[in-house]
Coordinates of C-alpha atoms and ligand atoms in Angstrom, one line a residue:
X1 CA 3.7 11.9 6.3
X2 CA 4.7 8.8 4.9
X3 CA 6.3 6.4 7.8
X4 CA 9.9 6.3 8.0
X5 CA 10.4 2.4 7.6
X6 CA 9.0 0.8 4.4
X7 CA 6.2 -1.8 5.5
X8 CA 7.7 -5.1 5.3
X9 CA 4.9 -7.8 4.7
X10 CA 3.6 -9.8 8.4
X11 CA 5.1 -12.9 9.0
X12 CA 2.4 -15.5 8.1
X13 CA -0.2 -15.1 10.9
X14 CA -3.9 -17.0 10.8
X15 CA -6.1 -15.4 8.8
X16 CA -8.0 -13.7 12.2
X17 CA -4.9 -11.7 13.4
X18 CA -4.4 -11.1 9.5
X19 CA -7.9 -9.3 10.0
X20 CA -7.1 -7.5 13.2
X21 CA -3.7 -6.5 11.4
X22 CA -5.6 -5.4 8.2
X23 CA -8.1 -3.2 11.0
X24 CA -5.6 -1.5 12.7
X25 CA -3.9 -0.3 9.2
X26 CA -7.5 1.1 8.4
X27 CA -7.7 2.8 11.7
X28 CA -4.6 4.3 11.9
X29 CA -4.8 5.7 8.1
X30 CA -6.1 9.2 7.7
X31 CA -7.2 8.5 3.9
X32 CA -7.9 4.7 3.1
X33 CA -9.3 4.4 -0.7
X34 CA -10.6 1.1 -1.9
X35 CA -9.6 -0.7 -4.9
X36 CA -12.0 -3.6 -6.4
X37 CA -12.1 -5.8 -8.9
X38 CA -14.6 -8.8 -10.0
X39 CA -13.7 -10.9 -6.6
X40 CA -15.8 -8.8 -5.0
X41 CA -19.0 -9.7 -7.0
X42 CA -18.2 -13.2 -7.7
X43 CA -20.6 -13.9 -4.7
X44 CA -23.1 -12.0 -6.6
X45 CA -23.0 -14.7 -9.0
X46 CA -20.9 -12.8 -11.9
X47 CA -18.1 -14.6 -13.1
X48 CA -14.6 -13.2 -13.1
X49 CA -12.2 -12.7 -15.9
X50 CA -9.0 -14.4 -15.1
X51 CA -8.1 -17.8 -13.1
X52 CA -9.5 -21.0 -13.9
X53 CA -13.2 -20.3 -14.1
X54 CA -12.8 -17.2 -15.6
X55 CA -14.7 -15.7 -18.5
X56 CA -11.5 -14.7 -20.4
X57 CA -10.4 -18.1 -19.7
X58 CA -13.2 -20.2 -20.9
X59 CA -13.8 -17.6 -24.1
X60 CA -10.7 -15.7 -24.6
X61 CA -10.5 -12.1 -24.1
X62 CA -12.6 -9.8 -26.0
X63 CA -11.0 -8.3 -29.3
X64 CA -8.5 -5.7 -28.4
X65 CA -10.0 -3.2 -31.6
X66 CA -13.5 -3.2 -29.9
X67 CA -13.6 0.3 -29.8
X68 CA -12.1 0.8 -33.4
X69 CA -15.2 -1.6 -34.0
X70 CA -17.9 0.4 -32.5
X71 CA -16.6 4.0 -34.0
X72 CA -16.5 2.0 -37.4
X73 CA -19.9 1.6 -37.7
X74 CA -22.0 3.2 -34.4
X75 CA -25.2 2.0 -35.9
X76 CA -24.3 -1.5 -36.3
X77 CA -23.3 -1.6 -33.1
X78 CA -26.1 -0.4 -31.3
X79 CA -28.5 -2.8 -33.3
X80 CA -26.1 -5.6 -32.3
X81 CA -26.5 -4.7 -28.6
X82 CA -30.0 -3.7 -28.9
X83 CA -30.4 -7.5 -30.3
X84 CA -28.4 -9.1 -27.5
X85 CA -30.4 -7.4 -25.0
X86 CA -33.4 -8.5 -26.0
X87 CA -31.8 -12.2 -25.6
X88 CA -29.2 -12.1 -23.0
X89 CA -26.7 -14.4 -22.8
X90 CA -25.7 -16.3 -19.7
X91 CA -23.6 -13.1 -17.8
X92 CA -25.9 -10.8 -19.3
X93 CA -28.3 -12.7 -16.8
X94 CA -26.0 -13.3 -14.3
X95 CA -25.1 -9.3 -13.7
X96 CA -28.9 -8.2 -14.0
X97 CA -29.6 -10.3 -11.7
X98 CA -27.1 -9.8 -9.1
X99 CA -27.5 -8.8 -5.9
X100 CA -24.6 -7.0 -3.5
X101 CA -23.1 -9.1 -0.9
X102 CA -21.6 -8.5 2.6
X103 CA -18.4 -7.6 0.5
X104 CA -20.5 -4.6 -0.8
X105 CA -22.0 -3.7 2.3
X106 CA -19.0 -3.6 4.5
X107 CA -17.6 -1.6 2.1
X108 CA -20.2 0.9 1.9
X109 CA -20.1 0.7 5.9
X110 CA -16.9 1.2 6.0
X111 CA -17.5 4.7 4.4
X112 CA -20.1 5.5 6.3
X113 CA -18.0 5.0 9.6
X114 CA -15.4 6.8 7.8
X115 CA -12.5 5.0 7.9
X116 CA -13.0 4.4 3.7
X117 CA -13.0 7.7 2.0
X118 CA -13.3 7.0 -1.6
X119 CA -13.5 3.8 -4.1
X120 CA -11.9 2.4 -7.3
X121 CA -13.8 -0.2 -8.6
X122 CA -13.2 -1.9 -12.0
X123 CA -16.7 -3.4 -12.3
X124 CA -19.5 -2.3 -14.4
X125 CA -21.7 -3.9 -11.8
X126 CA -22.9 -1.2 -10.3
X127 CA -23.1 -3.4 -7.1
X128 CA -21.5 -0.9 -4.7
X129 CA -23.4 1.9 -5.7
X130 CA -26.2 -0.5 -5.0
X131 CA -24.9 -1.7 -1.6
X132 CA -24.7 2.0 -0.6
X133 CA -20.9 3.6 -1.6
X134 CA -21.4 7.5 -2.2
X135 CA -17.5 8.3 -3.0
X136 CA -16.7 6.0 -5.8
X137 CA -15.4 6.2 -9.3
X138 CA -15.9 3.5 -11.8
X139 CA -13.0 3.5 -13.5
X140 CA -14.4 0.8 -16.5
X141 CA -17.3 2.7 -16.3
X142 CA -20.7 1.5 -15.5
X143 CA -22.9 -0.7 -17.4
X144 CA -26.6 0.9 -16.4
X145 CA -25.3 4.1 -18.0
X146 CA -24.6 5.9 -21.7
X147 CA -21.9 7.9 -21.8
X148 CA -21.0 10.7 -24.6
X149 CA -17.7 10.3 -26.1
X150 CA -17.0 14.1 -26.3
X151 CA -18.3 15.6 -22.8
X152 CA -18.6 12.8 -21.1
X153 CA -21.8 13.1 -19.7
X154 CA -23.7 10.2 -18.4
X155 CA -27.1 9.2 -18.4
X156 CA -28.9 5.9 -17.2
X157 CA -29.2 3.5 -19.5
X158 CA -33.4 3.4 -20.1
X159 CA -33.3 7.0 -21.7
X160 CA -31.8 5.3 -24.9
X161 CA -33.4 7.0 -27.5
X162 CA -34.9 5.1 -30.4
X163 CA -33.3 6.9 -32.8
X164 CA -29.6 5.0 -33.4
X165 CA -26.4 6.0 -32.7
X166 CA -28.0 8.0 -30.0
X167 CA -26.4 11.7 -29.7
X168 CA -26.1 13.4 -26.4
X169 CA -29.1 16.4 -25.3
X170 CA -26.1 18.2 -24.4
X171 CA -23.2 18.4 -27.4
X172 CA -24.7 16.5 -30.2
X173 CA -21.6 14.1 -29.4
X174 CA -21.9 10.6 -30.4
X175 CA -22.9 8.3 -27.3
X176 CA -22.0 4.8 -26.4
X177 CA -22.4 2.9 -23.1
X178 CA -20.6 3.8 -20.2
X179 CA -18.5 0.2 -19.9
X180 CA -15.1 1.3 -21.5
X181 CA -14.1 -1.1 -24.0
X182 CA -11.1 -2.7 -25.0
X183 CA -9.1 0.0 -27.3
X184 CA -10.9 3.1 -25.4
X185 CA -9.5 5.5 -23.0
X186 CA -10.6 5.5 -19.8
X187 CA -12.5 9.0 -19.8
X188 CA -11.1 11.9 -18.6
X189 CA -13.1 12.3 -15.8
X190 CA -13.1 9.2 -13.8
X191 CA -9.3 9.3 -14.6
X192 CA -8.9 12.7 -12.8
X193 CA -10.7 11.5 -9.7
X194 CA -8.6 7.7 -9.6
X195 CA -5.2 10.1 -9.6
X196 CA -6.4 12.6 -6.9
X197 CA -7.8 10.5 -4.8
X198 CA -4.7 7.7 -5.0
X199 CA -2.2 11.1 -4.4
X200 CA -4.3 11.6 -1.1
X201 CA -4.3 8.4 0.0
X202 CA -1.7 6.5 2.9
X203 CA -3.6 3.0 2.6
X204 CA -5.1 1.1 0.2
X205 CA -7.4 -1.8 0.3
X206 CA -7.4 -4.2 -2.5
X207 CA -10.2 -6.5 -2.4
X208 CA -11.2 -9.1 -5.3
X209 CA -8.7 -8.1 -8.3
X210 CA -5.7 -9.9 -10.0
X211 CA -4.4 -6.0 -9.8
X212 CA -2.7 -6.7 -13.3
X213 CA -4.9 -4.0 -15.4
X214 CA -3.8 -0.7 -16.0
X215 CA -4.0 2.4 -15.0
X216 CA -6.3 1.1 -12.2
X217 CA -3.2 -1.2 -10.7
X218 CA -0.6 1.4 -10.9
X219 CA -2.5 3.5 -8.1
X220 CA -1.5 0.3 -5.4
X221 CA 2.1 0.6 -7.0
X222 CA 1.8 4.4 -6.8
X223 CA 0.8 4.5 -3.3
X224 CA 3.2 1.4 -2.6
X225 CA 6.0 3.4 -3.7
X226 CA 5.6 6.2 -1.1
X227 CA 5.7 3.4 1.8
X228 CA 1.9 3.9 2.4
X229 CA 0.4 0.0 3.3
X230 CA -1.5 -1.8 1.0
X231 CA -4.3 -5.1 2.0
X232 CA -5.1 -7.3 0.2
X233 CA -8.2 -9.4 0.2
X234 CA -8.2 -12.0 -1.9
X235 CA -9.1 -15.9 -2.9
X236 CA -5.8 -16.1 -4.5
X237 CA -2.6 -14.7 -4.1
X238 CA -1.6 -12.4 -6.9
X239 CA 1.5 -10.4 -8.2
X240 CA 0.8 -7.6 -5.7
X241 CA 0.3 -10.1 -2.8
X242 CA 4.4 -9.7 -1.9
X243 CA 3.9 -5.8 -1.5
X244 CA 1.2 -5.8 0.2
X245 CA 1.5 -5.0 4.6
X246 CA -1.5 -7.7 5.4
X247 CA -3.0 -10.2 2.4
X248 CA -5.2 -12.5 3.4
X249 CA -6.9 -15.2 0.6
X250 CA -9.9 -15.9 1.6
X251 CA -13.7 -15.5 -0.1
X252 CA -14.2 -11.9 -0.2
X253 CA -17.9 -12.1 2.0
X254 CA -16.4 -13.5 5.0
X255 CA -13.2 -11.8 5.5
X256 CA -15.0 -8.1 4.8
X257 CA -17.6 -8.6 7.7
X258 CA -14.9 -9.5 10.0
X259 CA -12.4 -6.4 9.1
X260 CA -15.6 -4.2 9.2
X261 CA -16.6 -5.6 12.7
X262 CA -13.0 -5.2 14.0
X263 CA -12.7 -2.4 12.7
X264 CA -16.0 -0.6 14.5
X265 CA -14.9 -2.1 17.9
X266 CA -11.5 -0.4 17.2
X267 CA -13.8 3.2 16.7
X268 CA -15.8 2.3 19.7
X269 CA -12.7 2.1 21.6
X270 CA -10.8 4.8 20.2
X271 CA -14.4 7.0 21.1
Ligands
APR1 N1 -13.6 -13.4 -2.8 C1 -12.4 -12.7 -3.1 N2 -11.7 -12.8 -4.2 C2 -12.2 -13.6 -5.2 C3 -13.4 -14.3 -5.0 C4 -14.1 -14.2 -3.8 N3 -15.2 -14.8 -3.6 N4 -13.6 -15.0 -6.2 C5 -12.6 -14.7 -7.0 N5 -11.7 -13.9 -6.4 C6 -10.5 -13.3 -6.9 C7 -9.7 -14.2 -7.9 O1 -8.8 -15.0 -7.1 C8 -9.0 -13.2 -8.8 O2 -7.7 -12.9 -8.3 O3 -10.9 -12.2 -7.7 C9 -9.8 -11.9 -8.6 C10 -10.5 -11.5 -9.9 O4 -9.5 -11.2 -10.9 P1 -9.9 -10.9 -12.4 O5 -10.8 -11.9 -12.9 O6 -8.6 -10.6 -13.1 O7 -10.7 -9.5 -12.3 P2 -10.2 -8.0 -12.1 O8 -8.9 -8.0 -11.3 O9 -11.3 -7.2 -11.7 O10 -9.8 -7.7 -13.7 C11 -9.5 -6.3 -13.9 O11 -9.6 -6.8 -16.3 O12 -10.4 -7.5 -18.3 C12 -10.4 -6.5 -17.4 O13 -12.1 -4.9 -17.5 C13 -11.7 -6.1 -16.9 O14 -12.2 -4.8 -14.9 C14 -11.6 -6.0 -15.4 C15 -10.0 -5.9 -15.3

C-alpha cells in the first residue's frame, strides 16, 4: 500500500544519519529494486559519460544513427569491431580490466540478505554480475554477450563465429552485441522485466546515475509518482536529487558499505 503522506525530502542531515535514514527506508520496504548507472563503476576505473570528466564530455556523444549504421552494412561493422578489439583503445582497456568494488558487493549483499530484490543497471560492465547480483536486468545490455536482433537470445561473447555477420544457432536472425546502441530499442525482454519489476516495487535505490536516460529513469519517476521513496547515492546532485526521501553525494564505495552495514544490524535487530 502506498503510504498515505507523499515523502517529503529530510531536512539536510550529515551524511551518517543520511545513511541510517537511507537503511531504515530499505528495511521497512517489502520490494526495494536497485537502479545504477556508471557512478557505480567509476571506482572500477571506467569513466562515466556525463559531468566534467566524462567520456561524452571530452568526445561528444556517439552518433545518434549508430544502429542505422550497423544494419547498413553488418559486415563492415563487425570487421570494424573485430579491428578495434584487437587494439583497444583506452576504455576498451579500462572496462576489461575492471574489477567490482564495495559498491558492487554491497549491492550483491544486499540481495543476498534480502532486502534488494532485483536490479536495473545501465552498464554494460557486467561488474555486478561479477560482484555476485542474481536478479538483475541490464537494460543497455551487456557488453561480454551477442545478442540476436530477432529472438533475442544471448550468448557470451567468445562463441563469435568466424564467419561475419554472425547469425543466431537458433533463428538464423542476424546478431550483434548485446550493448544497445544509440538508435536501437531496448529489447523486449529486458524491457518486460525493468516494468514488472518497477510496478512491484515501494523503494528505489539510485546509486551512481545522472537518472536523465530514458526508459531506465522513468521507473524512479514511475515509482515516485505512487509516493513510494526513492535514495539516492550519488557524487553529485542530479535532477532527481529534489524527489528523492534520503540523497546523499558522496563516492559510491564508501557510502554503500556503510548503508549495507546499517542495514544488517537493522536485520539482526529486527531477528
Ligand atoms: N560514486 C558515486 N557516484 C559517482 C561516482 C562515484 N565514485 N563517480 C561519478 N559519480 C556520478 C556522477 O556524479 C554522475 O552523476 O555518477 C553519475 C554518472 O552519470 P552518467 O555519466 O550520466 O552515467 P549514467 O547515469 O549511467 O548514464 C546513463 O547514458 O549515454 C547513456 O548508455 C549510457 O548507460 C548510460 C546512460
Amino acid at each position: 500500500m502506498a503510504p498515505d503522506h507523499a515523502p517529503t525530502p529530510d531536512l539536510p542531515l550529515t551524511a551518517i544519519d543520511l545513511v541510517e535514514r537511507a537503511a531504515d527506508l530499505l528495511l521497512q520496504s517489502q520490494y526495494a529494486i536497485a537502479l545504477t548507472g556508471a557512478g557505480i563503476s567509476a571506482e572500477s576505473g571506467i569513466p562515466t559519460f556525463r559531468g566534467k570528466d566524462g567520456l561524452w564530455t571530452k568526445h561528444g556523444e556517439p552518433p545518434l544513427n549508430q544502429f542505422e549504421q550497423f544494419a547498413s552494412d553488418p559486415t563492415q561493422w563487425w570487421q570494424d569491431l573485430r579491428r578495434r578489439r584487437e587494439n583497444p583503445d583506452e576504455l576498451t582497456r579500462a572496462i576489461t580490466a575492471a574489477a567490482p568494488n564495495d559498491g558492487h558487493f554491497a549491492v550483491a549483499e544486499l540481495e543476498r540478505v534480502g532486502v534488494l530484490k532485483h536490479v536495473i543497471t545501465q552498464n554494460v560492465d557486467g561488474l555486478h554480475r561479477a560482484a555476485g547480483t542474481q536478479a538483475i536486468t541490464e537494460i543497455h545490455g551487456n557488453r561480454g554477450y551477442l545478442r540476436c536482433l530477432d529472438c533475442d537470445s544471448r550468448h557470451p561473447f567468445d562463441e563469435l563465429p568466424e564467419a561475419l555477420p554472425p547469425r543466431c544457432d537458433a533463428c538464423g536472425g542476424l546478431v550483434k552485441t548485446d550493448t544497445v546502441m544509440f538508435g536501437e530499442a531496448i529489447p523486449r525482454d529486458a524491457l518486460r522485466a525493468c516494468r514488472e519489476e518497477s510496478e512491484r516495487a515501494d523503494c528505489m535505490l539510485l546509486v551512481g546515475t545522472t537518472a536523465v536516460v530514458s526508459p531506465a529513469a522513468d521507473f524512479a519517476w514511475q515509482i515516485r509518482s505512487r509516493s513510494f521513496p526513492l535514495i539516492e547515492v550519488n557524487l553529485d546532485p542530479t535532477v532527481i536529487s529534489s524527489h528523492c526521501q534520503v540523497a546523499i553525494h558522496a563516492p559510491a564505495g564508501e557510502v554503500m558499505s556503510r548503508l549495507l552495514d546499517r542495514v544488517k544490524r537493522g536485520l539482526r535487530t529486527d531477528d
